Structure formats: C-alpha cells, structure tokens
C-alpha positions as a Python dict, from the first residue, in 0.01 Angstrom:
ca = {
    (1, 'X'): (0, 0, 0),
    (2, 'X'): (113, -347, -107),
    (3, 'X'): (-67, -661, -222),
    (4, 'X'): (151, -964, -157),
    (5, 'X'): (68, -1294, -328),
    (6, 'X'): (221, -1637, -376),
    (7, 'X'): (147, -1677, -748),
    (8, 'X'): (-5, -1486, -1041),
    (9, 'X'): (-354, -1633, -1003),
    (10, 'X'): (-369, -1538, -636),
    (11, 'X'): (-227, -1195, -720),
    (12, 'X'): (-515, -1123, -960),
    (13, 'X'): (-765, -1218, -689),
    (14, 'X'): (-593, -992, -437),
    (15, 'X'): (-586, -700, -679),
    (16, 'X'): (-955, -745, -758),
    (17, 'X'): (-1042, -726, -389),
    (18, 'X'): (-813, -426, -348),
    (19, 'X'): (-976, -238, -636),
    (20, 'X'): (-1323, -317, -505),
    (21, 'X'): (-1228, -176, -168),
    (22, 'X'): (-1075, 136, -323),
    (23, 'X'): (-1389, 191, -528),
    (24, 'X'): (-1609, 143, -221),
    (25, 'X'): (-1432, 420, -32),
    (26, 'X'): (-1386, 636, -344),
    (27, 'X'): (-1007, 632, -332),
    (28, 'X'): (-788, 694, -636),
    (29, 'X'): (-442, 572, -737),
    (30, 'X'): (-171, 781, -900),
    (31, 'X'): (-75, 592, -1217),
    (32, 'X'): (281, 725, -1191),
    (33, 'X'): (336, 576, -846),
    (34, 'X'): (231, 213, -860),
    (35, 'X'): (345, -107, -1031),
    (36, 'X'): (191, -451, -1075),
    (37, 'X'): (335, -802, -1098),
    (38, 'X'): (679, -722, -959),
    (39, 'X'): (889, -969, -759),
    (40, 'X'): (1066, -706, -554),
    (41, 'X'): (1052, -336, -481),
    (42, 'X'): (1110, -59, -231),
    (43, 'X'): (863, -19, 54),
    (44, 'X'): (904, 221, 346),
    (45, 'X'): (1277, 247, 284),
    (46, 'X'): (1342, -128, 257),
    (47, 'X'): (1365, -381, -26),
    (48, 'X'): (1081, -636, -12),
    (49, 'X'): (1103, -953, -221),
    (50, 'X'): (1019, -1324, -214),
    (51, 'X'): (1342, -1374, -14),
    (52, 'X'): (1227, -1142, 264),
    (53, 'X'): (1309, -788, 374),
    (54, 'X'): (1647, -639, 288),
    (55, 'X'): (1823, -315, 368),
    (56, 'X'): (1816, -58, 89),
    (57, 'X'): (2170, -66, -59),
    (58, 'X'): (2163, 314, -81),
    (59, 'X'): (2131, 337, 298),
    (60, 'X'): (2417, 93, 349),
    (61, 'X'): (2632, 288, 104),
    (62, 'X'): (2563, 611, 295),
    (63, 'X'): (2691, 449, 616),
    (64, 'X'): (2992, 291, 445),
    (65, 'X'): (3099, 629, 307),
    (66, 'X'): (3074, 809, 642),
    (67, 'X'): (3407, 922, 788),
    (68, 'X'): (3478, 864, 1157),
    (69, 'X'): (3269, 1114, 1358),
    (70, 'X'): (3456, 1401, 1521),
    (71, 'X'): (3175, 1587, 1696),
    (72, 'X'): (2875, 1492, 1907),
    (73, 'X'): (2644, 1590, 1623),
    (74, 'X'): (2825, 1357, 1383),
    (75, 'X'): (2811, 1073, 1639),
    (76, 'X'): (2434, 1121, 1669),
    (77, 'X'): (2405, 1125, 1290),
    (78, 'X'): (2594, 797, 1255),
    (79, 'X'): (2390, 624, 1527),
    (80, 'X'): (2071, 762, 1375),
    (81, 'X'): (2151, 595, 1044),
    (82, 'X'): (2219, 266, 1226),
    (83, 'X'): (1903, 288, 1433),
    (84, 'X'): (1691, 297, 1118),
    (85, 'X'): (1825, -45, 1013),
    (86, 'X'): (1887, -185, 1363),
    (87, 'X'): (1646, -475, 1309),
    (88, 'X'): (1902, -619, 1064),
    (89, 'X'): (2203, -591, 1297),
    (90, 'X'): (2282, -857, 1557),
    (91, 'X'): (2390, -710, 1893),
    (92, 'X'): (2413, -358, 1755),
    (93, 'X'): (2402, -198, 2100),
    (94, 'X'): (2683, -413, 2240),
    (95, 'X'): (2901, -367, 1932),
    (96, 'X'): (2855, 11, 1931),
    (97, 'X'): (2886, 47, 2311),
    (98, 'X'): (3205, 261, 2294),
    (99, 'X'): (3030, 498, 2053),
    (100, 'X'): (2712, 519, 2261),
    (101, 'X'): (2922, 615, 2564),
    (102, 'X'): (3034, 932, 2383),
    (103, 'X'): (2681, 1068, 2427),
    (104, 'X'): (2684, 1042, 2806),
    (105, 'X'): (2680, 1373, 2989),
    (106, 'X'): (2983, 1277, 3197),
    (107, 'X'): (3189, 1180, 2890),
    (108, 'X'): (3378, 1400, 2647),
    (109, 'X'): (3342, 1328, 2274),
    (110, 'X'): (3689, 1182, 2228),
    (111, 'X'): (3707, 927, 1947),
    (112, 'X'): (3909, 638, 2092),
    (113, 'X'): (4062, 324, 1947),
    (114, 'X'): (3766, 123, 2082),
    (115, 'X'): (3528, 360, 1903),
    (116, 'X'): (3715, 308, 1578),
    (117, 'X'): (3704, -71, 1618),
    (118, 'X'): (3327, -58, 1672),
    (119, 'X'): (3291, 177, 1375),
    (120, 'X'): (3489, -59, 1150),
    (121, 'X'): (3306, -370, 1280),
    (122, 'X'): (2966, -230, 1191),
    (123, 'X'): (3084, -129, 845),
    (124, 'X'): (3226, -477, 791),
    (125, 'X'): (2900, -634, 909),
    (126, 'X'): (2701, -423, 664),
    (127, 'X'): (2904, -543, 366),
    (128, 'X'): (2661, -836, 358),
    (129, 'X'): (2365, -748, 582),
    (130, 'X'): (2106, -1001, 692),
    (131, 'X'): (1788, -1077, 500),
    (132, 'X'): (1491, -1098, 736),
    (133, 'X'): (1225, -1359, 664),
    (134, 'X'): (854, -1309, 736),
    (135, 'X'): (707, -1557, 988),
    (136, 'X'): (523, -1858, 844),
    (137, 'X'): (184, -1927, 995),
    (138, 'X'): (158, -2252, 1188),
    (139, 'X'): (525, -2279, 1284),
    (140, 'X'): (645, -2183, 1633),
    (141, 'X'): (879, -1890, 1675),
    (142, 'X'): (1217, -1923, 1846),
    (143, 'X'): (1356, -1648, 2064),
    (144, 'X'): (1721, -1626, 2166),
    (145, 'X'): (1801, -1388, 2451),
    (146, 'X'): (2137, -1249, 2557),
    (147, 'X'): (2197, -1057, 2879),
    (148, 'X'): (2536, -885, 2885),
    (149, 'X'): (2684, -655, 3148),
    (150, 'X'): (2547, -332, 3001),
    (151, 'X'): (2306, -440, 2728),
    (152, 'X'): (2053, -698, 2621),
    (153, 'X'): (2011, -870, 2287),
    (154, 'X'): (1741, -1075, 2121),
    (155, 'X'): (1682, -1247, 1789),
    (156, 'X'): (1341, -1376, 1690),
    (157, 'X'): (1360, -1662, 1442),
    (158, 'X'): (1179, -1958, 1293),
    (159, 'X'): (1271, -2293, 1141),
    (160, 'X'): (1233, -2356, 769),
    (161, 'X'): (1016, -2631, 624),
    (162, 'X'): (1286, -2895, 675),
    (163, 'X'): (1332, -2812, 1044),
    (164, 'X'): (1711, -2809, 996),
    (165, 'X'): (1771, -2436, 953),
    (166, 'X'): (1653, -2133, 1144),
    (167, 'X'): (1602, -1793, 988),
    (168, 'X'): (1603, -1451, 1149),
    (169, 'X'): (1284, -1246, 1160),
    (170, 'X'): (1398, -957, 1379),
    (171, 'X'): (1711, -852, 1571),
    (172, 'X'): (1680, -643, 1887),
    (173, 'X'): (1926, -483, 2126),
    (174, 'X'): (1913, -220, 2398),
    (175, 'X'): (2126, -74, 2676),
    (176, 'X'): (2027, -154, 3033),
    (177, 'X'): (1939, 142, 3252),
    (178, 'X'): (2173, 223, 3542),
    (179, 'X'): (1938, 39, 3776),
    (180, 'X'): (1910, -265, 3550),
    (181, 'X'): (2289, -302, 3522),
    (182, 'X'): (2286, -403, 3891),
    (183, 'X'): (2046, -692, 3829),
    (184, 'X'): (2163, -1052, 3849),
    (185, 'X'): (2202, -1246, 3523),
    (186, 'X'): (1865, -1412, 3583),
    (187, 'X'): (1693, -1081, 3641),
    (188, 'X'): (1857, -925, 3336),
    (189, 'X'): (1726, -1213, 3127),
    (190, 'X'): (1381, -1157, 3270),
    (191, 'X'): (1409, -788, 3187),
    (192, 'X'): (1519, -866, 2830),
    (193, 'X'): (1228, -1102, 2770),
    (194, 'X'): (973, -858, 2912),
    (195, 'X'): (1108, -572, 2699),
    (196, 'X'): (1120, -779, 2380),
    (197, 'X'): (770, -914, 2435),
    (198, 'X'): (602, -587, 2523),
    (199, 'X'): (765, -337, 2292),
    (200, 'X'): (903, -510, 1986),
    (201, 'X'): (787, -863, 1909),
    (202, 'X'): (426, -868, 2031),
    (203, 'X'): (296, -827, 1675),
    (204, 'X'): (458, -1163, 1593),
    (205, 'X'): (424, -1356, 1918),
    (206, 'X'): (56, -1281, 1970),
    (207, 'X'): (-30, -1517, 1681),
    (208, 'X'): (240, -1781, 1727),
    (209, 'X'): (361, -2017, 1995),
    (210, 'X'): (715, -1938, 2110),
    (211, 'X'): (990, -2186, 2187),
    (212, 'X'): (1206, -2005, 2440),
    (213, 'X'): (1573, -2105, 2430),
    (214, 'X'): (1671, -1935, 2757),
    (215, 'X'): (1627, -2178, 3048),
    (216, 'X'): (1627, -1931, 3336),
    (217, 'X'): (1296, -1761, 3265),
    (218, 'X'): (1084, -2052, 3391),
    (219, 'X'): (1241, -2006, 3732),
    (220, 'X'): (1198, -1629, 3725),
    (221, 'X'): (823, -1646, 3687),
    (222, 'X'): (786, -1898, 3971),
    (223, 'X'): (1065, -1838, 4224),
    (224, 'X'): (956, -1562, 4461),
    (225, 'X'): (1315, -1520, 4583),
    (226, 'X'): (1396, -1358, 4247),
    (227, 'X'): (1314, -992, 4284),
    (228, 'X'): (1183, -950, 3931),
    (229, 'X'): (922, -1219, 3996),
    (230, 'X'): (745, -957, 4204),
    (231, 'X'): (777, -668, 3960),
    (232, 'X'): (577, -535, 3668),
    (233, 'X'): (794, -740, 3430),
    (234, 'X'): (622, -1061, 3533),
    (235, 'X'): (288, -917, 3424),
    (236, 'X'): (432, -799, 3093),
    (237, 'X'): (487, -1159, 2978),
    (238, 'X'): (116, -1159, 2888),
    (239, 'X'): (221, -984, 2567),
    (240, 'X'): (316, -1327, 2434),
    (241, 'X'): (-42, -1446, 2429),
    (242, 'X'): (-374, -1304, 2322),
    (243, 'X'): (-539, -1458, 2628),
    (244, 'X'): (-270, -1355, 2877),
    (245, 'X'): (-22, -1554, 3082),
    (246, 'X'): (243, -1783, 2938),
    (247, 'X'): (53, -2071, 2774),
    (248, 'X'): (230, -2033, 2438),
    (249, 'X'): (587, -2035, 2572),
    (250, 'X'): (786, -2357, 2569),
    (251, 'X'): (1142, -2408, 2683),
    (252, 'X'): (1391, -2615, 2484),
    (253, 'X'): (1744, -2707, 2585),
    (254, 'X'): (2016, -2595, 2347),
    (255, 'X'): (2267, -2848, 2216),
    (256, 'X'): (2457, -2585, 2021),
    (257, 'X'): (2405, -2222, 1942),
    (258, 'X'): (2600, -2046, 1672),
    (259, 'X'): (2591, -1670, 1719),
    (260, 'X'): (2616, -1474, 1397),
    (261, 'X'): (2947, -1289, 1401),
    (262, 'X'): (3049, -968, 1232),
    (263, 'X'): (3213, -1130, 932),
    (264, 'X'): (3188, -1079, 560),
    (265, 'X'): (3088, -1437, 486),
    (266, 'X'): (2753, -1425, 669),
    (267, 'X'): (2525, -1287, 400),
    (268, 'X'): (2216, -1496, 467),
    (269, 'X'): (1939, -1476, 721),
    (270, 'X'): (2029, -1816, 869),
    (271, 'X'): (2099, -1793, 1242),
    (272, 'X'): (2184, -2152, 1333),
    (273, 'X'): (2330, -2459, 1171),
}
C-alpha cells in the first residue's frame, strides 16, 4: 500500500483519506512495517522515488556476481533474474538470443562465444540501468516498435514538459513464434503492436492518446492484401482505446531516432535527443 503525493500538504490529505478508508473497513496497520513522509523506498521489489521506478541495486548485484551458466538449470536461473527486471532492459530478448536458444529442445546446452558476449553485454548494460518514469496525464504517449528477424521490441515513452526530451515508461521484448518468423516485416510490425497493446501496455494506453512512430501500421489495418489485416490481430488494436478501434492512435514521421545502446554512459531514462 502506497500513498503518493506531490507535496507535504497533499500528502496529509491523502493520508487522512487513507486512514478513513482503513477505519471504515476495520483494517489495521503494523507499526513496524510502514513509514511516512519518505521520498523514496522499496515497493514490490523496486525502488520508487520522485525520479521514477528503479531496479533494486541488490537484484542487479546478484546478476553481476553470477558466473557464466554451465547447465540448463543455471541458464534458466539467469534468465529468470533478467525476466523480473525486463521492463528496464531495451531489446533484452534480441540481446540474449544466443542464451535463449540454449533452452530449445533441439539444442545442447553448450556455452558459446556468442552466449558469453550476450552475457557480458547485459551485465554492462545493468551497470547503469534505466529509470522508468510514470506517465503524465494529458500528454500523449509515444510507442517505438522494432521487428527483427526472430524477435520484436517496443519502448513506450512520453515527452517531458519542454517537449524536447522523451523518457521511457516501459521496455518490452519477445521472441516471435516459429510461424511469426515467416511473416513479412509489415506483418511482424503488426504482430508487435497487437501484442504490446493487448498484453503489456493497455493499462497506460487506455487513458492516453498514442503517437505511433512506426509508419507501416496504418497500411496494415486498411490494406486487405496484407494477411494480418484479416486476422485476430487487427481486432486486438481496440486495446488502445476504451471505446474500441483506433481513434487515439496518430502517426508521426521520424526525423531521427536514437536507440539506447548497451553502454555504461546511458544511466538516464531518456530515450531520444
């Protein structure tokens, strides 16, 4: 349970309402397990502060201290740790592709040079992990989609008050199924948008307009020659709007797009310049 406020005066009002509600339903608080008036703290395994949501340093340290996996069980353990903080990692699935392949039934668990490079890249990335910002009401969201050969990626972001910087809210990535890997680039993009809208970002997009920065999706929803225009994915776009359809999606052309790389000097939640 958390009461988030902008200033002290508002915080007192929020706490008063919270206590009234607790009293109404006859709920009690453990005095050893709550704090008041703090600017940051742990919540559900993450660090929440006025800057946004950060990865718990203890979880990052646990990953950094892991040796290279030697067995399938150790591979699953490493990927399990990453999955818990995947929302903070840009293109996690694509970066860890060599490691994911070790879990395929037709593959032996042989730790290759590519696996080691992926392992080292993720550790380097986590030296300064992203800080995720909460969405600000009244500002449109911006969604960047990436459709690669074997995986899809997405970052949901929003501009700051100046309109000059964009900040990350959520990173997503996922492997395509065997069937989806045979899609065209347009169809893969359609698939990525449908998946992101339905399963991961609906809680944000249902209350915001979305500026889509992937130009192909307009065609996908209208061109009947595209196979995915006739599939269930077209219907799933309704997840972007509380009233259904695509009224809150707007396309914008990109002049430049700077993709956040796995480097040690990217310790902010800024995703574009």
